[in-house]
PDB file of C-alpha atoms in Angstrom:
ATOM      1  CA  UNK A   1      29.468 121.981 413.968  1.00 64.00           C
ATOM      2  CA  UNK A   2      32.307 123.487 412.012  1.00 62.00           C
ATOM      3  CA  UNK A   3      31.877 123.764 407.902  1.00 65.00           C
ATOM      4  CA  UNK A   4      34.793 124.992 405.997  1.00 61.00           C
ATOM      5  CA  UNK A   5      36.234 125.363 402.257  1.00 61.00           C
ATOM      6  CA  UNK A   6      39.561 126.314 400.810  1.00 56.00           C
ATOM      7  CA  UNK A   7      39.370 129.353 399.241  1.00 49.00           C
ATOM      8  CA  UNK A   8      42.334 132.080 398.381  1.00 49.00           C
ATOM      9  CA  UNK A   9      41.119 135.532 397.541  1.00 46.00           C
ATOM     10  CA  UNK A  10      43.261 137.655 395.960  1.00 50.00           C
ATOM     11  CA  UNK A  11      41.934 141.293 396.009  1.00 47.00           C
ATOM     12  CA  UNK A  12      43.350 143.388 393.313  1.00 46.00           C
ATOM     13  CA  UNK A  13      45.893 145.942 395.210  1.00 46.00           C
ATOM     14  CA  UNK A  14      44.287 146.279 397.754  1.00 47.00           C
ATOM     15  CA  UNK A  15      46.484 148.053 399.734  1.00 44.00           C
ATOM     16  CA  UNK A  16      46.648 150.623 396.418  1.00 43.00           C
ATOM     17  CA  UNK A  17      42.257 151.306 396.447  1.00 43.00           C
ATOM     18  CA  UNK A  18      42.204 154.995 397.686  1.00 43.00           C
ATOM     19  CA  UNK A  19      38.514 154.991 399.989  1.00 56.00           C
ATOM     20  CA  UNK A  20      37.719 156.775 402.625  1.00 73.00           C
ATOM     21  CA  UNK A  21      36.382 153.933 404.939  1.00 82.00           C
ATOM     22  CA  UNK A  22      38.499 153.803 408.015  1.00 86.00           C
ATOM     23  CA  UNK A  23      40.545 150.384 409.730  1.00 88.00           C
ATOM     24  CA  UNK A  24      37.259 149.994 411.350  1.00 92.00           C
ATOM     25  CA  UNK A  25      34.281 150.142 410.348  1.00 91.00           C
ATOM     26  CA  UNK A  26      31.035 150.302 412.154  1.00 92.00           C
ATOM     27  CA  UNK A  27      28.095 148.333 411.131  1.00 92.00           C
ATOM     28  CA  UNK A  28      24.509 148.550 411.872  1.00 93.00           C
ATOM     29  CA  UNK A  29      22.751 145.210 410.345  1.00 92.00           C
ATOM     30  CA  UNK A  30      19.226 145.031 411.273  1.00 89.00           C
ATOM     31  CA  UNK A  31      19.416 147.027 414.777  1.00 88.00           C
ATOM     32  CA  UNK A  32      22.298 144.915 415.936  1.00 89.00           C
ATOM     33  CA  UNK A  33      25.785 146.345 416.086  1.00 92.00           C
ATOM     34  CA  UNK A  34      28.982 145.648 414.568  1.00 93.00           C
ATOM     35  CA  UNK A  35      32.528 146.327 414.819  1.00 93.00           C
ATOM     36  CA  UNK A  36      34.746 144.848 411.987  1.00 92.00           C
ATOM     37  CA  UNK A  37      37.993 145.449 409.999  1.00 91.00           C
ATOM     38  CA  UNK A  38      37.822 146.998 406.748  1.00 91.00           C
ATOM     39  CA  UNK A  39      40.459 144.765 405.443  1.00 91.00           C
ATOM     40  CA  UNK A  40      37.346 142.055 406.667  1.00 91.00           C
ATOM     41  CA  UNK A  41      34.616 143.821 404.624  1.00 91.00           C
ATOM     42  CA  UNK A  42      36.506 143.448 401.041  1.00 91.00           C
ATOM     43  CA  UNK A  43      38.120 139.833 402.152  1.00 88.00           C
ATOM     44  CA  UNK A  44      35.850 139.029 398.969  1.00 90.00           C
ATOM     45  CA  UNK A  45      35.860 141.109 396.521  1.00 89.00           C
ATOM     46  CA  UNK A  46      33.495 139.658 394.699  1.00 91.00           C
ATOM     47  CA  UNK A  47      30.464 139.280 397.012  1.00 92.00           C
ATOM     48  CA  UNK A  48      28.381 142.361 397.861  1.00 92.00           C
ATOM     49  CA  UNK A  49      29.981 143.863 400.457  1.00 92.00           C
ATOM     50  CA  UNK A  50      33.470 143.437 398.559  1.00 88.00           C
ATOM     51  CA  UNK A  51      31.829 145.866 395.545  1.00 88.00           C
ATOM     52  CA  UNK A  52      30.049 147.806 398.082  1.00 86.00           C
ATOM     53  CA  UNK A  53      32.753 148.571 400.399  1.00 86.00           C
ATOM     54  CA  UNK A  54      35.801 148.690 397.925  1.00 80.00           C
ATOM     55  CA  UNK A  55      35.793 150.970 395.349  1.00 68.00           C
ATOM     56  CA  UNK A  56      38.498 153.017 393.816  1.00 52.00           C
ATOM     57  CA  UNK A  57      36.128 156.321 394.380  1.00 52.00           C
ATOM     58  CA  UNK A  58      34.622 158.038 396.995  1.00 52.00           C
ATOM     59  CA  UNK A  59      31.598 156.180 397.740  1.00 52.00           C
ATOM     60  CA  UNK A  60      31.208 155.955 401.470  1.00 53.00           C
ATOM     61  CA  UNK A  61      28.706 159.052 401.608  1.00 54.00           C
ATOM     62  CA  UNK A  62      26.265 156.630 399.232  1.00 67.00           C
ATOM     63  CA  UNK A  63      25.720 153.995 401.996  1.00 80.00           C
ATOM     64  CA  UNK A  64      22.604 154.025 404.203  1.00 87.00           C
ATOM     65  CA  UNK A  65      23.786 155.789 407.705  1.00 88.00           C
ATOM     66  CA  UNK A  66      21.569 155.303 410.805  1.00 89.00           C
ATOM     67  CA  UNK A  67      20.806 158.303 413.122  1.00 89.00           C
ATOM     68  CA  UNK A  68      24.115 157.522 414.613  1.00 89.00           C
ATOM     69  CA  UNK A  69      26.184 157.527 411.379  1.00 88.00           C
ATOM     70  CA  UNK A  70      27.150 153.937 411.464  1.00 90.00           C
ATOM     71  CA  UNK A  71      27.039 151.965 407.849  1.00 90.00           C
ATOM     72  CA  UNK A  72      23.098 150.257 407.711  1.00 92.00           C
ATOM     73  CA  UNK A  73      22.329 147.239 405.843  1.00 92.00           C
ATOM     74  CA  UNK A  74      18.879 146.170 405.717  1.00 92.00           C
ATOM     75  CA  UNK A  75      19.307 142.240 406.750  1.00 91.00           C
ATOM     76  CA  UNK A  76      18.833 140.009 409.777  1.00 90.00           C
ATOM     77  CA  UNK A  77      21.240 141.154 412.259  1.00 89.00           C
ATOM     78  CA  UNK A  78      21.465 138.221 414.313  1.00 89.00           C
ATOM     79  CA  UNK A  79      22.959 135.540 411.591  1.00 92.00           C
ATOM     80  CA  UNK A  80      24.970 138.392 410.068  1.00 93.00           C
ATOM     81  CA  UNK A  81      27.798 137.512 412.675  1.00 92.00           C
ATOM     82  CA  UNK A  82      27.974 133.970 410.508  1.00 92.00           C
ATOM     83  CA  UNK A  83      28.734 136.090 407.466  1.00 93.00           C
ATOM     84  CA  UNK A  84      31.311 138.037 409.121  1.00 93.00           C
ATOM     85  CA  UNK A  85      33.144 134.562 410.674  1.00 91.00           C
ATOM     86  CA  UNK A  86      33.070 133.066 407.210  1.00 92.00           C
ATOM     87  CA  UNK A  87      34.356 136.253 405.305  1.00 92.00           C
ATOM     88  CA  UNK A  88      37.187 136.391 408.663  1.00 91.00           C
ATOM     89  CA  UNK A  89      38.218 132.172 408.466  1.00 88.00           C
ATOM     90  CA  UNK A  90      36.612 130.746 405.574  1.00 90.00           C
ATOM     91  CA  UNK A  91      34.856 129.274 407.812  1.00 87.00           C
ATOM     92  CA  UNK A  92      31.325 129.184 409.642  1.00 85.00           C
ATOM     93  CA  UNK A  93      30.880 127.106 413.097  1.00 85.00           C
ATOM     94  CA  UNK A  94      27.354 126.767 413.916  1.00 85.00           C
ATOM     95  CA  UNK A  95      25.888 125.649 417.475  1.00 81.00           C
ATOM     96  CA  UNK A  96      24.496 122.359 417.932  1.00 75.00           C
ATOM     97  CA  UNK A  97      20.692 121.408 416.490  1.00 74.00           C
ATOM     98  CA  UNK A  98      21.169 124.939 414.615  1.00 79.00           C
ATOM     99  CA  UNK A  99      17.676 125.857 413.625  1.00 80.00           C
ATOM    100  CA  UNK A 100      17.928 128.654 411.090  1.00 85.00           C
ATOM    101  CA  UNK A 101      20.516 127.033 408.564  1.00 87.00           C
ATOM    102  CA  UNK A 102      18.170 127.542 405.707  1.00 87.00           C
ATOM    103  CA  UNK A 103      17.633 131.424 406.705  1.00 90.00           C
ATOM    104  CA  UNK A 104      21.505 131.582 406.804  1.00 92.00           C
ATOM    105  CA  UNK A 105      21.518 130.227 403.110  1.00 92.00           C
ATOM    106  CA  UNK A 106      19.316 132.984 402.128  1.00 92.00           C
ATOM    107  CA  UNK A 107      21.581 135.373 404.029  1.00 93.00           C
ATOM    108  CA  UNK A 108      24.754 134.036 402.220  1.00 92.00           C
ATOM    109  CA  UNK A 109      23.245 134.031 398.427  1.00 93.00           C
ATOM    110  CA  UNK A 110      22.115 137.806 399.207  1.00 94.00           C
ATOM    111  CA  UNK A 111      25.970 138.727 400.188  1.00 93.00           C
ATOM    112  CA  UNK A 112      26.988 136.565 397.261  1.00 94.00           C
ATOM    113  CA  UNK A 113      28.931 134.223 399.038  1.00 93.00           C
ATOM    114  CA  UNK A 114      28.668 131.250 396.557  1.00 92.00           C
ATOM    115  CA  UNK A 115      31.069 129.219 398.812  1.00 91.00           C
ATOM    116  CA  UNK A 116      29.326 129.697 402.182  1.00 92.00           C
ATOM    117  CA  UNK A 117      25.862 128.900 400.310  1.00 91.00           C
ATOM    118  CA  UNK A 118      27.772 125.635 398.836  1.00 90.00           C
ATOM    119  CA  UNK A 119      28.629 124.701 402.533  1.00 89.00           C
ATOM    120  CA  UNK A 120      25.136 125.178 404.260  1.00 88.00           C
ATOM    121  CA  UNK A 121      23.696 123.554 401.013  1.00 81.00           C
ATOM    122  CA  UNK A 122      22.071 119.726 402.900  1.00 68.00           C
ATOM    123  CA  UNK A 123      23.765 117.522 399.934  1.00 55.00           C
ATOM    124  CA  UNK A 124      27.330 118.596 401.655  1.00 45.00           C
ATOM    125  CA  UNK A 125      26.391 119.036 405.241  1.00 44.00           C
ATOM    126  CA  UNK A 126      28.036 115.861 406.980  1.00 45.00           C
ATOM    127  CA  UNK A 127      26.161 114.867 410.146  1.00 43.00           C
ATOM    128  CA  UNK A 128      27.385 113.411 412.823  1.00 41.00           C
ATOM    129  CA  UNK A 129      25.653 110.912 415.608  1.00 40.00           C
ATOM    130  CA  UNK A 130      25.896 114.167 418.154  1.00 40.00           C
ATOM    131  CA  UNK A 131      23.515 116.297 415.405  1.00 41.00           C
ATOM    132  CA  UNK A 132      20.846 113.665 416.125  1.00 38.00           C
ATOM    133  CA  UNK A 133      21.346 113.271 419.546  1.00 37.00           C
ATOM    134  CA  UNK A 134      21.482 114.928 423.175  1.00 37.00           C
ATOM    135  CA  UNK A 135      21.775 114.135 426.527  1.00 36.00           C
ATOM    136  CA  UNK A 136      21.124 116.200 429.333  1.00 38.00           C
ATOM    137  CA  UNK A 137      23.257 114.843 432.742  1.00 36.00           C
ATOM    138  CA  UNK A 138      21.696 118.397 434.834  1.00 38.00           C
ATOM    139  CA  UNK A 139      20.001 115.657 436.750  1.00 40.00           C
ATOM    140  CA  UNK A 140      20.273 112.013 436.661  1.00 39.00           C
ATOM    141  CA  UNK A 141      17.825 111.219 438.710  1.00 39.00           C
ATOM    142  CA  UNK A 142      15.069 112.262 436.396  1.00 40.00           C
ATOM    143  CA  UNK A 143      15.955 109.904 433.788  1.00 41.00           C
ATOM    144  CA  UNK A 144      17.361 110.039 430.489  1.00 42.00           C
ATOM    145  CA  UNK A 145      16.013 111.926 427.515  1.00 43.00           C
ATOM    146  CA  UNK A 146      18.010 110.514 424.781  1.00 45.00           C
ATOM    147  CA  UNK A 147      16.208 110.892 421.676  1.00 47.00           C
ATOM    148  CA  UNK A 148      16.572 110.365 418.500  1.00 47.00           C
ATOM    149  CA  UNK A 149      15.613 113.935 416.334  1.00 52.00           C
ATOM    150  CA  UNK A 150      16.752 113.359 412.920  1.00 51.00           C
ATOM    151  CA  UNK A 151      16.920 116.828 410.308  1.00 52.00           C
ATOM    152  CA  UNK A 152      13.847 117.194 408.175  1.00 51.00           C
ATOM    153  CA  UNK A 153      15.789 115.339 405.397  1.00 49.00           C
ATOM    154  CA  UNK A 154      16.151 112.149 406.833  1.00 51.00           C
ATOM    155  CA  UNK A 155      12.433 112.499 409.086  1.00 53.00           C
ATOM    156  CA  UNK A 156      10.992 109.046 408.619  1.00 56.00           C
ATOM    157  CA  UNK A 157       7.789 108.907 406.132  1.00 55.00           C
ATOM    158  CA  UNK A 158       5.167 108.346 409.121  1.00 61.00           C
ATOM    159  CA  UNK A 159       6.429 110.656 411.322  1.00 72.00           C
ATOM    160  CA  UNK A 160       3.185 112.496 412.538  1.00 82.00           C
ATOM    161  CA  UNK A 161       2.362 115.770 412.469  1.00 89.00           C
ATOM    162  CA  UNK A 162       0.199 117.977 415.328  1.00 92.00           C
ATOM    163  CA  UNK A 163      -0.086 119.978 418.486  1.00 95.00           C
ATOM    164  CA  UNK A 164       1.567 119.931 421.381  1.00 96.00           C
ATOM    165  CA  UNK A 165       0.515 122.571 424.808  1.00 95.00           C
ATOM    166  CA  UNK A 166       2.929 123.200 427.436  1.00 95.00           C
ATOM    167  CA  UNK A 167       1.811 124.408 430.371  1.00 93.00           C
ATOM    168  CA  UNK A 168       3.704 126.302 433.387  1.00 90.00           C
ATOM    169  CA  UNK A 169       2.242 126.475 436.764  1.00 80.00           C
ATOM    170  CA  UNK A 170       4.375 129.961 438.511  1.00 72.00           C
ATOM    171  CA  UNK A 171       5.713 130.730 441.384  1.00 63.00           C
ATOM    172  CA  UNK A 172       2.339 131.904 443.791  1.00 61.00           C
ATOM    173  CA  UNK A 173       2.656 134.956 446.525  1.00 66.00           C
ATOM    174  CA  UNK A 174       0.989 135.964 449.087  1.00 61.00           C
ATOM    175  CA  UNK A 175       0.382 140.062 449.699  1.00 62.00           C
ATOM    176  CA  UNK A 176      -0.880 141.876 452.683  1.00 59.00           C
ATOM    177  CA  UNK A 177      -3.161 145.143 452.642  1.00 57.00           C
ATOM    178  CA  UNK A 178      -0.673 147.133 454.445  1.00 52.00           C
ATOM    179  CA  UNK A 179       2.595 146.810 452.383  1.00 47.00           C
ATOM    180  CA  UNK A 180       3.807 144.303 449.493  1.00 51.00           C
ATOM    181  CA  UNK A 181       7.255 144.972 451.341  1.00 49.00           C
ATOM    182  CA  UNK A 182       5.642 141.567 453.133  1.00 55.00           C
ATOM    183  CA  UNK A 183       5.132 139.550 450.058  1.00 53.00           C
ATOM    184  CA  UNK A 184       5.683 135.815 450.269  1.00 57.00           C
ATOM    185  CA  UNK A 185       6.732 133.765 447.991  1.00 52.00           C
ATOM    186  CA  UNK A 186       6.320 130.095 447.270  1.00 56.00           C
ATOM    187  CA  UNK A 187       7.912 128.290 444.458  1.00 57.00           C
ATOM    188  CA  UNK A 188       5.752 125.770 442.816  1.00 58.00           C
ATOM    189  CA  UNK A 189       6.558 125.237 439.409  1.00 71.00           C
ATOM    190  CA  UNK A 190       5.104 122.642 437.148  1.00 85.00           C
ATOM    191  CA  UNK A 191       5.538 121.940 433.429  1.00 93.00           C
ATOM    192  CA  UNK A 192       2.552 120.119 432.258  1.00 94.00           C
ATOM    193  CA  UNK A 193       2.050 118.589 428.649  1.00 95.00           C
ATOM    194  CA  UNK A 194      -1.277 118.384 427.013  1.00 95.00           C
ATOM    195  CA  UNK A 195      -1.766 116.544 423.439  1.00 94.00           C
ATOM    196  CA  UNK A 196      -1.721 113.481 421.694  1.00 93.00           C
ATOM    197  CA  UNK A 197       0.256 110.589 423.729  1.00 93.00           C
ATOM    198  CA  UNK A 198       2.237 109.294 421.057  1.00 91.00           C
ATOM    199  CA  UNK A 199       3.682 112.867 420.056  1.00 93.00           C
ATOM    200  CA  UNK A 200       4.371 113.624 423.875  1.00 94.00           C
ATOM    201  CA  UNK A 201       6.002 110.200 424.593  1.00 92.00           C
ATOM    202  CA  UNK A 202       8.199 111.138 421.250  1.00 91.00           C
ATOM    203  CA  UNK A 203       9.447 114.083 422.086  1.00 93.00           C
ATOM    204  CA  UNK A 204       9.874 113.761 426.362  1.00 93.00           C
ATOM    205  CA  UNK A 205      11.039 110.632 426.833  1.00 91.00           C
ATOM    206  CA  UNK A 206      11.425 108.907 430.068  1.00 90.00           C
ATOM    207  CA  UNK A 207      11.408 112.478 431.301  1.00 91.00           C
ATOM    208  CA  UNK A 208       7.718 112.579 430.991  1.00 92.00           C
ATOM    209  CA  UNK A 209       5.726 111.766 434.441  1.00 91.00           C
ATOM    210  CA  UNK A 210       2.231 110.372 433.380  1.00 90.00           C
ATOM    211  CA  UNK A 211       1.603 108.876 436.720  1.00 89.00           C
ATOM    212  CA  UNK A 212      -1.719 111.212 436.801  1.00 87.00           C
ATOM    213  CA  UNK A 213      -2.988 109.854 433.414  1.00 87.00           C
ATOM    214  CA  UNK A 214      -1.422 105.901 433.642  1.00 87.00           C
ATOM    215  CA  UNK A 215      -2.592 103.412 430.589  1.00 85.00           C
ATOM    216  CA  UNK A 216      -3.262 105.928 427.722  1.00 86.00           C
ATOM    217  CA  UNK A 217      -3.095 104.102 424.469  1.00 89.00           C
ATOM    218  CA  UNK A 218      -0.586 106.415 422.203  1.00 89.00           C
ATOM    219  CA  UNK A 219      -3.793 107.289 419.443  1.00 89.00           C
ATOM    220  CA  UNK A 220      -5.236 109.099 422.666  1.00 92.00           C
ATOM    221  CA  UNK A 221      -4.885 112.371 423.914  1.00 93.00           C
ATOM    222  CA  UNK A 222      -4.106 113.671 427.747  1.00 92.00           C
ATOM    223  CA  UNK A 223      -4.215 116.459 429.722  1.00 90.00           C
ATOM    224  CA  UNK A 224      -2.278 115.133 432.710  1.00 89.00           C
ATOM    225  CA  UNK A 225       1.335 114.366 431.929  1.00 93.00           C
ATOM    226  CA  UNK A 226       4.073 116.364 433.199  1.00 92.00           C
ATOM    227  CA  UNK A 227       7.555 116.790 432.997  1.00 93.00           C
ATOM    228  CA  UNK A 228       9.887 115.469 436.269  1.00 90.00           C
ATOM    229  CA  UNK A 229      12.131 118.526 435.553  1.00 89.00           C
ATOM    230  CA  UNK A 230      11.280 122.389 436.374  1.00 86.00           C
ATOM    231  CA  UNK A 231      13.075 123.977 433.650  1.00 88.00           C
ATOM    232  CA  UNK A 232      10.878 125.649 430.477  1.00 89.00           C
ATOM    233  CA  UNK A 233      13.481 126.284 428.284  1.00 91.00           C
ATOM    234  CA  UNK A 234      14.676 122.249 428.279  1.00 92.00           C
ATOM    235  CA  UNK A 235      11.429 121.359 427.665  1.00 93.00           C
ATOM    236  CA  UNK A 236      11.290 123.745 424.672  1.00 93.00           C
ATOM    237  CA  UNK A 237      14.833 122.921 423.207  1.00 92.00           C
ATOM    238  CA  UNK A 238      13.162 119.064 423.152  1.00 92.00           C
ATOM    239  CA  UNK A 239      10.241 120.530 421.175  1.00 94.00           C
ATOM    240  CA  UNK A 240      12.540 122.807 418.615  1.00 92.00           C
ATOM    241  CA  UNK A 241      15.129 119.882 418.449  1.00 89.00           C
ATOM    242  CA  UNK A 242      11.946 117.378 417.044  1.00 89.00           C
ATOM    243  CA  UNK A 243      10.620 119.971 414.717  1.00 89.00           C
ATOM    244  CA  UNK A 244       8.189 121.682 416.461  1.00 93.00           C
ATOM    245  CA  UNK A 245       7.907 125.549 416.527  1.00 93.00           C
ATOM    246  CA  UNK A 246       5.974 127.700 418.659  1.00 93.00           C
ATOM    247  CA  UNK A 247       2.411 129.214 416.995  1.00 92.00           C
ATOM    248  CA  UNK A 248       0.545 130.849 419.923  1.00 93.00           C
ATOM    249  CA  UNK A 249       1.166 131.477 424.038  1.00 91.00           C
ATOM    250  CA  UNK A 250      -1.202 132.601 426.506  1.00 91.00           C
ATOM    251  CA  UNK A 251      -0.747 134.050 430.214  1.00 88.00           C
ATOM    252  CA  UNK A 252      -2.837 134.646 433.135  1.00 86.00           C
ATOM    253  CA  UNK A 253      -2.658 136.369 436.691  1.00 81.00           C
ATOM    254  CA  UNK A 254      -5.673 135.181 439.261  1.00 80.00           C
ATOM    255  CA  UNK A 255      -5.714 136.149 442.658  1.00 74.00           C
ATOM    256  CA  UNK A 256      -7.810 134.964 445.772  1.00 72.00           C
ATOM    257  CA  UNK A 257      -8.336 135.613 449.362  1.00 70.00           C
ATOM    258  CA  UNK A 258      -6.357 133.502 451.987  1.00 65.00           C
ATOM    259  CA  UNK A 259      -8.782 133.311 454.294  1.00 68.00           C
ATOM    260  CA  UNK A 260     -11.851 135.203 455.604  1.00 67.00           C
ATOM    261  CA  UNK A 261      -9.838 136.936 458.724  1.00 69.00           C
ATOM    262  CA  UNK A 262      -7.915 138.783 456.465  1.00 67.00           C
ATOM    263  CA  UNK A 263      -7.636 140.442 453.291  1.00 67.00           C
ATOM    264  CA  UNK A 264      -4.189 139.127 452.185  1.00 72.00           C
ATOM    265  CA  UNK A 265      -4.311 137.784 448.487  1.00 73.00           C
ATOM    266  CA  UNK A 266      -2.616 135.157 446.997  1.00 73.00           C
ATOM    267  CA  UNK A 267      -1.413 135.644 443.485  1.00 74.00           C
ATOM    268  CA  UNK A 268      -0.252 132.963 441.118  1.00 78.00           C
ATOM    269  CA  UNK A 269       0.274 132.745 437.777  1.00 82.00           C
ATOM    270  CA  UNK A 270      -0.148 130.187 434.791  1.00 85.00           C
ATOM    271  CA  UNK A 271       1.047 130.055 430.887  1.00 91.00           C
ATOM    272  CA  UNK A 272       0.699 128.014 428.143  1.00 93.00           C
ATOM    273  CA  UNK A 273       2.903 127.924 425.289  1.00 94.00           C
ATOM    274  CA  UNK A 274       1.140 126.502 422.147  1.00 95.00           C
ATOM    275  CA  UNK A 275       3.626 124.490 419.489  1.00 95.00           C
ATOM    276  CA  UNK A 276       3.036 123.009 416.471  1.00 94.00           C
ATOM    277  CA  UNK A 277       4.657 120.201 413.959  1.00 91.00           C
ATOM    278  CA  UNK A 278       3.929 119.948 410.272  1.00 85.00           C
ATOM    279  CA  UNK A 279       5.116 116.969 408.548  1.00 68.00           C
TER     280      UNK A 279
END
């Protein structure tokens, strides 16, 4: 998803502005790291890093340093590299079912980027039909989940709001007494889905198995269904790409003896991963 706006800055002699600031400049936004040009920094001179970083006195020893001595500012570090492609292009391209456009709104109106805020504003976001849907092709044979996830502006009136519990069955291995240099493994994972039918039949799709809880009305709720794939984090991009956000997670370890002739253990694990829609 690309947004862009013509814009022409024209800094005022630039090339004339005595600073000390060097070609490049070393950033520290929020923990994470960042090498840009200085010519980058001032691209507009009228946002906040434009004033802060060009100047026609000596103001580089006023910044925040970290321990390190690289330039601090006190944002989130992660959607800071947005703000650096738009002040680089004029431009911002954001990945697919992009979560945190809002935040990045914030971000821009505190670096006084009026044109980047106008961009991520909803009114002149243009959608298109691959925004509101995905297909997986990973595996065909476990069906299809093409679904239809609109953003929160156009969610339908009745759409319904509640909980949804994913849980993962582990790998499980077995240890002896003498050395864990021995340990055997056996790969059994499950994803199973535990809430109201309706929400889970929403969300999953065809992927979702509910041969274990057949003939469940969709005002009910189940315990049962599971998913016919084995990875968590498609399962959770499904979740965040219908609205739903994570609000708790839980994890356990048990372990139990093989048998009575020895004292070899088998481990497994199991966690469940709480999420939650408001509507």
């Amino acid at each position: 998803m690309a947004l862009s706006v013509n814009c022409r800055t024209n800094p005022k002699d630039q090339a004339s502005v005595q600073n000390s600031f060097p070609d490049v400049v070393e950033l520290n936004v929020g923990g994470q790291v960042y090498y840009t040009r200085y010519s980058t920094l001032i691209n507009t001179p009228n946002s906040l890093l434009g004033r802060l970083f060009l100047s026609k006195k000596d103001t580089s020893n006023d910044l925040a340093r970290d321990p390190k001595g690289r330039y601090f500012i006190d944002r989130d570090g992660f959607l800071f590299r947005y703000v650096l492609d738009y002040l680089r292009d004029k431009q911002v391209v954001l990945p697919d079912h992009f979560p945190e456009k809002g935040r990045l709104r914030k971000e821009a109106e505190y670096f006084q980027l009026p044109d980047l805020v106008k961009l991520l504003s909803p009114e002149d976001i243009k959608h298109s039909p691959d925004d509101y849907f995905h297909s997986d092709y990973e595996d065909g044979s476990q069906g299809s989940d093409h679904r239809q996830c609109p953003p929160p502006s156009l969610v339908p009136a009745d759409r319904k709001s509640g909980f949804i519990t994913v849980g993962y069955r582990g790998s499980s291995c077995t240890i002896g007494r003498e050395s864990q240099t021995d340990a055997r493994f056996r790969r059994v994972p499950r994803i199973l889905i535990c809430g109201r039918v309706a929400l889970a039949k929403e969300v999953f799709g065809e992927t979702l198995n509910e041969s274990r809880d057949p003939d469940r009305t969709p005002d009910r709720y189940t315990s049962r269904f599971y998913l016919k794939f084995k990875h968590l984090e498609r399962s959770f991009d499904m979740l965040s790409e219908c609205g739903f956000q994570m609000v708790a997670c839980n994890s356990s370890v048990t372990a139990s003896f093989v048998n009575q002739n020895t004292e070899d253990k088998l481990w497994s694990s199991y966690t469940e991963y709480v999420f939650y829609r408001l509507c």
